[in-house]
GROMACS .gro file of N, CA, C and O in nm:
model
  288
    1UNK      N    1  -1.059   2.028  -9.502
    1UNK     CA    2  -1.036   2.053  -9.361
    1UNK      C    3  -0.900   2.121  -9.347
    1UNK      O    4  -0.799   2.073  -9.395
    2UNK      N    5  -0.897   2.236  -9.281
    2UNK     CA    6  -0.775   2.313  -9.262
    2UNK      C    7  -0.705   2.270  -9.133
    2UNK      O    8  -0.767   2.265  -9.027
    3UNK      N    9  -0.576   2.239  -9.145
    3UNK     CA   10  -0.495   2.204  -9.029
    3UNK      C   11  -0.402   2.320  -8.998
    3UNK      O   12  -0.330   2.367  -9.085
    4UNK      N   13  -0.402   2.366  -8.874
    4UNK     CA   14  -0.312   2.472  -8.833
    4UNK      C   15  -0.170   2.415  -8.828
    4UNK      O   16  -0.144   2.317  -8.760
    5UNK      N   17  -0.079   2.475  -8.905
    5UNK     CA   18   0.057   2.425  -8.914
    5UNK      C   19   0.154   2.512  -8.834
    5UNK      O   20   0.241   2.460  -8.766
    6UNK      N   21   0.137   2.642  -8.843
    6UNK     CA   22   0.229   2.734  -8.777
    6UNK      C   23   0.151   2.850  -8.718
    6UNK      O   24   0.064   2.907  -8.783
    7UNK      N   25   0.184   2.884  -8.594
    7UNK     CA   26   0.124   3.000  -8.530
    7UNK      C   27   0.236   3.078  -8.462
    7UNK      O   28   0.293   3.033  -8.362
    8UNK      N   29   0.270   3.193  -8.519
    8UNK     CA   30   0.378   3.275  -8.465
    8UNK      C   31   0.322   3.392  -8.385
    8UNK      O   32   0.205   3.396  -8.350
    9UNK      N   33   0.407   3.489  -8.360
    9UNK     CA   34   0.368   3.606  -8.283
    9UNK      C   35   0.274   3.696  -8.361
    9UNK      O   36   0.180   3.752  -8.306
   10UNK      N   37   0.299   3.712  -8.493
   10UNK     CA   38   0.218   3.800  -8.576
   10UNK      C   39   0.142   3.728  -8.686
   10UNK      O   40   0.035   3.772  -8.727
   11UNK      N   41   0.198   3.618  -8.737
   11UNK     CA   42   0.140   3.551  -8.853
   11UNK      C   43   0.126   3.401  -8.829
   11UNK      O   44   0.199   3.343  -8.750
   12UNK      N   45   0.031   3.342  -8.902
   12UNK     CA   46   0.006   3.198  -8.893
   12UNK      C   47  -0.034   3.146  -9.029
   12UNK      O   48  -0.069   3.223  -9.119
   13UNK      N   49  -0.029   3.013  -9.044
   13UNK     CA   50  -0.083   2.954  -9.165
   13UNK      C   51  -0.139   2.816  -9.138
   13UNK      O   52  -0.101   2.749  -9.043
   14UNK      N   53  -0.234   2.779  -9.224
   14UNK     CA   54  -0.299   2.649  -9.216
   14UNK      C   55  -0.286   2.581  -9.352
   14UNK      O   56  -0.266   2.646  -9.454
   15UNK      N   57  -0.300   2.450  -9.351
   15UNK     CA   58  -0.285   2.368  -9.471
   15UNK      C   59  -0.412   2.288  -9.492
   15UNK      O   60  -0.466   2.228  -9.399
   16UNK      N   61  -0.462   2.288  -9.614
   16UNK     CA   62  -0.580   2.209  -9.649
   16UNK      C   63  -0.533   2.078  -9.711
   16UNK      O   64  -0.478   2.076  -9.822
   17UNK      N   65  -0.553   1.968  -9.639
   17UNK     CA   66  -0.499   1.839  -9.676
   17UNK      C   67  -0.553   1.790  -9.810
   17UNK      O   68  -0.478   1.740  -9.894
   18UNK      N   69  -0.682   1.803  -9.832
   18UNK     CA   70  -0.745   1.749  -9.954
   18UNK      C   71  -0.694   1.815 -10.082
   18UNK      O   72  -0.682   1.750 -10.185
   19UNK      N   73  -0.663   1.944 -10.075
   19UNK     CA   74  -0.627   2.017 -10.196
   19UNK      C   75  -0.480   2.058 -10.202
   19UNK      O   76  -0.430   2.090 -10.309
   20UNK      N   77  -0.412   2.063 -10.088
   20UNK     CA   78  -0.274   2.109 -10.084
   20UNK      C   79  -0.263   2.260 -10.086
   20UNK      O   80  -0.157   2.314 -10.115
   21UNK      N   81  -0.371   2.330 -10.053
   21UNK     CA   82  -0.372   2.476 -10.051
   21UNK      C   83  -0.338   2.527  -9.912
   21UNK      O   84  -0.349   2.454  -9.813
   22UNK      N   85  -0.297   2.654  -9.905
   22UNK     CA   86  -0.258   2.716  -9.778
   22UNK      C   87  -0.341   2.841  -9.753
   22UNK      O   88  -0.374   2.915  -9.845
   23UNK      N   89  -0.372   2.865  -9.626
   23UNK     CA   90  -0.435   2.989  -9.583
   23UNK      C   91  -0.337   3.060  -9.491
   23UNK      O   92  -0.303   3.009  -9.384
   24UNK      N   93  -0.289   3.177  -9.534
   24UNK     CA   94  -0.196   3.257  -9.457
   24UNK      C   95  -0.272   3.376  -9.401
   24UNK      O   96  -0.354   3.434  -9.472
   25UNK      N   97  -0.246   3.413  -9.277
   25UNK     CA   98  -0.317   3.526  -9.218
   25UNK      C   99  -0.237   3.587  -9.104
   25UNK      O  100  -0.149   3.523  -9.047
   26UNK      N  101  -0.268   3.715  -9.074
   26UNK     CA  102  -0.211   3.774  -8.954
   26UNK      C  103  -0.298   3.729  -8.837
   26UNK      O  104  -0.412   3.687  -8.854
   27UNK      N  105  -0.244   3.736  -8.718
   27UNK     CA  106  -0.315   3.681  -8.602
   27UNK      C  107  -0.434   3.764  -8.558
   27UNK      O  108  -0.515   3.718  -8.479
   28UNK      N  109  -0.448   3.885  -8.611
   28UNK     CA  110  -0.566   3.967  -8.584
   28UNK      C  111  -0.673   3.944  -8.690
   28UNK      O  112  -0.781   4.003  -8.682
   29UNK      N  113  -0.645   3.862  -8.789
   29UNK     CA  114  -0.735   3.831  -8.900
   29UNK      C  115  -0.775   3.956  -8.978
   29UNK      O  116  -0.885   3.966  -9.029
   30UNK      N  117  -0.683   4.054  -8.984
   30UNK     CA  118  -0.707   4.174  -9.065
   30UNK      C  119  -0.673   4.150  -9.212
   30UNK      O  120  -0.732   4.212  -9.300
   31UNK      N  121  -0.576   4.064  -9.237
   31UNK     CA  122  -0.540   4.031  -9.375
   31UNK      C  123  -0.515   3.882  -9.385
   31UNK      O  124  -0.468   3.818  -9.291
   32UNK      N  125  -0.550   3.827  -9.499
   32UNK     CA  126  -0.528   3.685  -9.525
   32UNK      C  127  -0.516   3.663  -9.675
   32UNK      O  128  -0.554   3.748  -9.755
   33UNK      N  129  -0.462   3.547  -9.711
   33UNK     CA  130  -0.452   3.508  -9.851
   33UNK      C  131  -0.463   3.356  -9.858
   33UNK      O  132  -0.417   3.284  -9.769
   34UNK      N  133  -0.527   3.310  -9.964
   34UNK     CA  134  -0.544   3.167  -9.987
   34UNK      C  135  -0.455   3.130 -10.105
   34UNK      O  136  -0.474   3.180 -10.216
   35UNK      N  137  -0.354   3.045 -10.081
   35UNK     CA  138  -0.260   3.008 -10.186
   35UNK      C  139  -0.299   2.874 -10.247
   35UNK      O  140  -0.327   2.778 -10.176
   36UNK      N  141  -0.298   2.870 -10.380
   36UNK     CA  142  -0.326   2.745 -10.451
   36UNK      C  143  -0.239   2.740 -10.575
   36UNK      O  144  -0.179   2.839 -10.614
   37UNK      N  145  -0.231   2.625 -10.636
   37UNK     CA  146  -0.154   2.608 -10.758
   37UNK      C  147  -0.006   2.635 -10.739
   37UNK      O  148   0.055   2.588 -10.642
   38UNK      N  149   0.054   2.711 -10.833
   38UNK     CA  150   0.197   2.739 -10.826
   38UNK      C  151   0.234   2.818 -10.701
   38UNK      O  152   0.342   2.798 -10.645
   39UNK      N  153   0.147   2.908 -10.658
   39UNK     CA  154   0.175   2.985 -10.537
   39UNK      C  155   0.189   2.893 -10.416
   39UNK      O  156   0.280   2.910 -10.334
   40UNK      N  157   0.101   2.796 -10.403
   40UNK     CA  158   0.107   2.701 -10.291
   40UNK      C  159   0.233   2.615 -10.301
   40UNK      O  160   0.298   2.588 -10.200
   41UNK      N  161   0.269   2.575 -10.423
   41UNK     CA  162   0.389   2.494 -10.443
   41UNK      C  163   0.515   2.571 -10.403
   41UNK      O  164   0.601   2.519 -10.331
   42UNK      N  165   0.525   2.696 -10.444
   42UNK     CA  166   0.641   2.779 -10.411
   42UNK      C  167   0.648   2.804 -10.261
   42UNK      O  168   0.755   2.794 -10.200
   43UNK      N  169   0.534   2.833 -10.199
   43UNK     CA  170   0.531   2.853 -10.054
   43UNK      C  171   0.575   2.727  -9.981
   43UNK      O  172   0.655   2.732  -9.888
   44UNK      N  173   0.527   2.611 -10.025
   44UNK     CA  174   0.564   2.483  -9.963
   44UNK      C  175   0.715   2.462  -9.974
   44UNK      O  176   0.781   2.419  -9.878
   45UNK      N  177   0.774   2.493 -10.089
   45UNK     CA  178   0.918   2.477 -10.107
   45UNK      C  179   0.996   2.569 -10.012
   45UNK      O  180   1.097   2.527  -9.954
   46UNK      N  181   0.949   2.690  -9.994
   46UNK     CA  182   1.015   2.783  -9.902
   46UNK      C  183   1.006   2.733  -9.759
   46UNK      O  184   1.104   2.740  -9.684
   47UNK      N  185   0.891   2.682  -9.720
   47UNK     CA  186   0.872   2.631  -9.584
   47UNK      C  187   0.960   2.509  -9.560
   47UNK      O  188   1.019   2.493  -9.453
   48UNK      N  189   0.973   2.422  -9.660
   48UNK     CA  190   1.058   2.304  -9.645
   48UNK      C  191   1.204   2.344  -9.627
   48UNK      O  192   1.276   2.281  -9.549
   49UNK      N  193   1.249   2.448  -9.697
   49UNK     CA  194   1.386   2.496  -9.680
   49UNK      C  195   1.407   2.549  -9.538
   49UNK      O  196   1.510   2.523  -9.476
   50UNK      N  197   1.311   2.622  -9.487
   50UNK     CA  198   1.321   2.675  -9.351
   50UNK      C  199   1.322   2.561  -9.250
   50UNK      O  200   1.398   2.563  -9.152
   51UNK      N  201   1.240   2.458  -9.273
   51UNK     CA  202   1.234   2.344  -9.181
   51UNK      C  203   1.366   2.269  -9.173
   51UNK      O  204   1.395   2.204  -9.072
   52UNK      N  205   1.448   2.276  -9.277
   52UNK     CA  206   1.576   2.205  -9.280
   52UNK      C  207   1.686   2.278  -9.203
   52UNK      O  208   1.792   2.221  -9.177
   53UNK      N  209   1.663   2.403  -9.164
   53UNK     CA  210   1.762   2.481  -9.092
   53UNK      C  211   1.766   2.442  -8.945
   53UNK      O  212   1.666   2.399  -8.889
   54UNK      N  213   1.880   2.462  -8.884
   54UNK     CA  214   1.892   2.437  -8.740
   54UNK      C  215   1.823   2.550  -8.666
   54UNK      O  216   1.845   2.666  -8.694
   55UNK      N  217   1.742   2.517  -8.568
   55UNK     CA  218   1.657   2.616  -8.499
   55UNK      C  219   1.734   2.725  -8.425
   55UNK      O  220   1.710   2.842  -8.450
   56UNK      N  221   1.825   2.695  -8.334
   56UNK     CA  222   1.886   2.804  -8.257
   56UNK      C  223   1.966   2.902  -8.342
   56UNK      O  224   1.966   3.021  -8.317
   57UNK      N  225   2.034   2.852  -8.444
   57UNK     CA  226   2.120   2.939  -8.523
   57UNK      C  227   2.042   3.022  -8.624
   57UNK      O  228   2.081   3.134  -8.656
   58UNK      N  229   1.933   2.971  -8.675
   58UNK     CA  230   1.864   3.038  -8.785
   58UNK      C  231   1.736   3.108  -8.743
   58UNK      O  232   1.678   3.180  -8.823
   59UNK      N  233   1.688   3.086  -8.620
   59UNK     CA  234   1.564   3.147  -8.574
   59UNK      C  235   1.451   3.119  -8.672
   59UNK      O  236   1.394   3.208  -8.733
   60UNK      N  237   1.418   2.992  -8.690
   60UNK     CA  238   1.322   2.950  -8.791
   60UNK      C  239   1.185   3.013  -8.774
   60UNK      O  240   1.116   3.036  -8.872
   61UNK      N  241   1.143   3.042  -8.652
   61UNK     CA  242   1.014   3.107  -8.632
   61UNK      C  243   1.008   3.244  -8.697
   61UNK      O  244   0.910   3.280  -8.761
   62UNK      N  245   1.116   3.320  -8.683
   62UNK     CA  246   1.122   3.452  -8.745
   62UNK      C  247   1.125   3.441  -8.897
   62UNK      O  248   1.062   3.520  -8.967
   63UNK      N  249   1.199   3.343  -8.948
   63UNK     CA  250   1.204   3.323  -9.094
   63UNK      C  251   1.067   3.284  -9.148
   63UNK      O  252   1.026   3.330  -9.255
   64UNK      N  253   0.997   3.201  -9.073
   64UNK     CA  254   0.863   3.157  -9.114
   64UNK      C  255   0.769   3.277  -9.119
   64UNK      O  256   0.695   3.295  -9.217
   65UNK      N  257   0.773   3.362  -9.016
   65UNK     CA  258   0.687   3.479  -9.014
   65UNK      C  259   0.722   3.577  -9.125
   65UNK      O  260   0.634   3.637  -9.187
   66UNK      N  261   0.850   3.594  -9.152
   66UNK     CA  262   0.892   3.683  -9.261
   66UNK      C  263   0.843   3.631  -9.396
   66UNK      O  264   0.801   3.709  -9.482
   67UNK      N  265   0.848   3.501  -9.415
   67UNK     CA  266   0.801   3.441  -9.539
   67UNK      C  267   0.650   3.465  -9.556
   67UNK      O  268   0.605   3.503  -9.664
   68UNK      N  269   0.574   3.446  -9.450
   68UNK     CA  270   0.429   3.470  -9.457
   68UNK      C  271   0.401   3.617  -9.486
   68UNK      O  272   0.315   3.650  -9.568
   69UNK      N  273   0.476   3.707  -9.422
   69UNK     CA  274   0.451   3.850  -9.441
   69UNK      C  275   0.476   3.892  -9.585
   69UNK      O  276   0.413   3.987  -9.634
   70UNK      N  277   0.564   3.826  -9.657
   70UNK     CA  278   0.589   3.858  -9.798
   70UNK      C  279   0.463   3.837  -9.880
   70UNK      O  280   0.432   3.916  -9.969
   71UNK      N  281   0.388   3.733  -9.850
   71UNK     CA  282   0.266   3.701  -9.926
   71UNK      C  283   0.151   3.794  -9.889
   71UNK      O  284   0.061   3.819  -9.969
   72UNK      N  285   0.150   3.841  -9.764
   72UNK     CA  286   0.040   3.927  -9.721
   72UNK      C  287   0.066   4.069  -9.763
   72UNK      O  288  -0.015   4.151  -9.780
   0.00000   0.00000   0.00000
């Protein structure tokens, strides 16, 4: 079961609880990628680092979207 975790202006991602995999996609569903294994682990580590930042100073939404765009 995929849980929607982040929905930005251009990009979003969902998390599959049973497997720990991620589905990254643009909001028009023109491109997507399914991350598993080491790719999912590295993506999770990047997201955790972004989550630790203070929101107003770091603009975490923009950082999250930039991180997703790297994979797409």
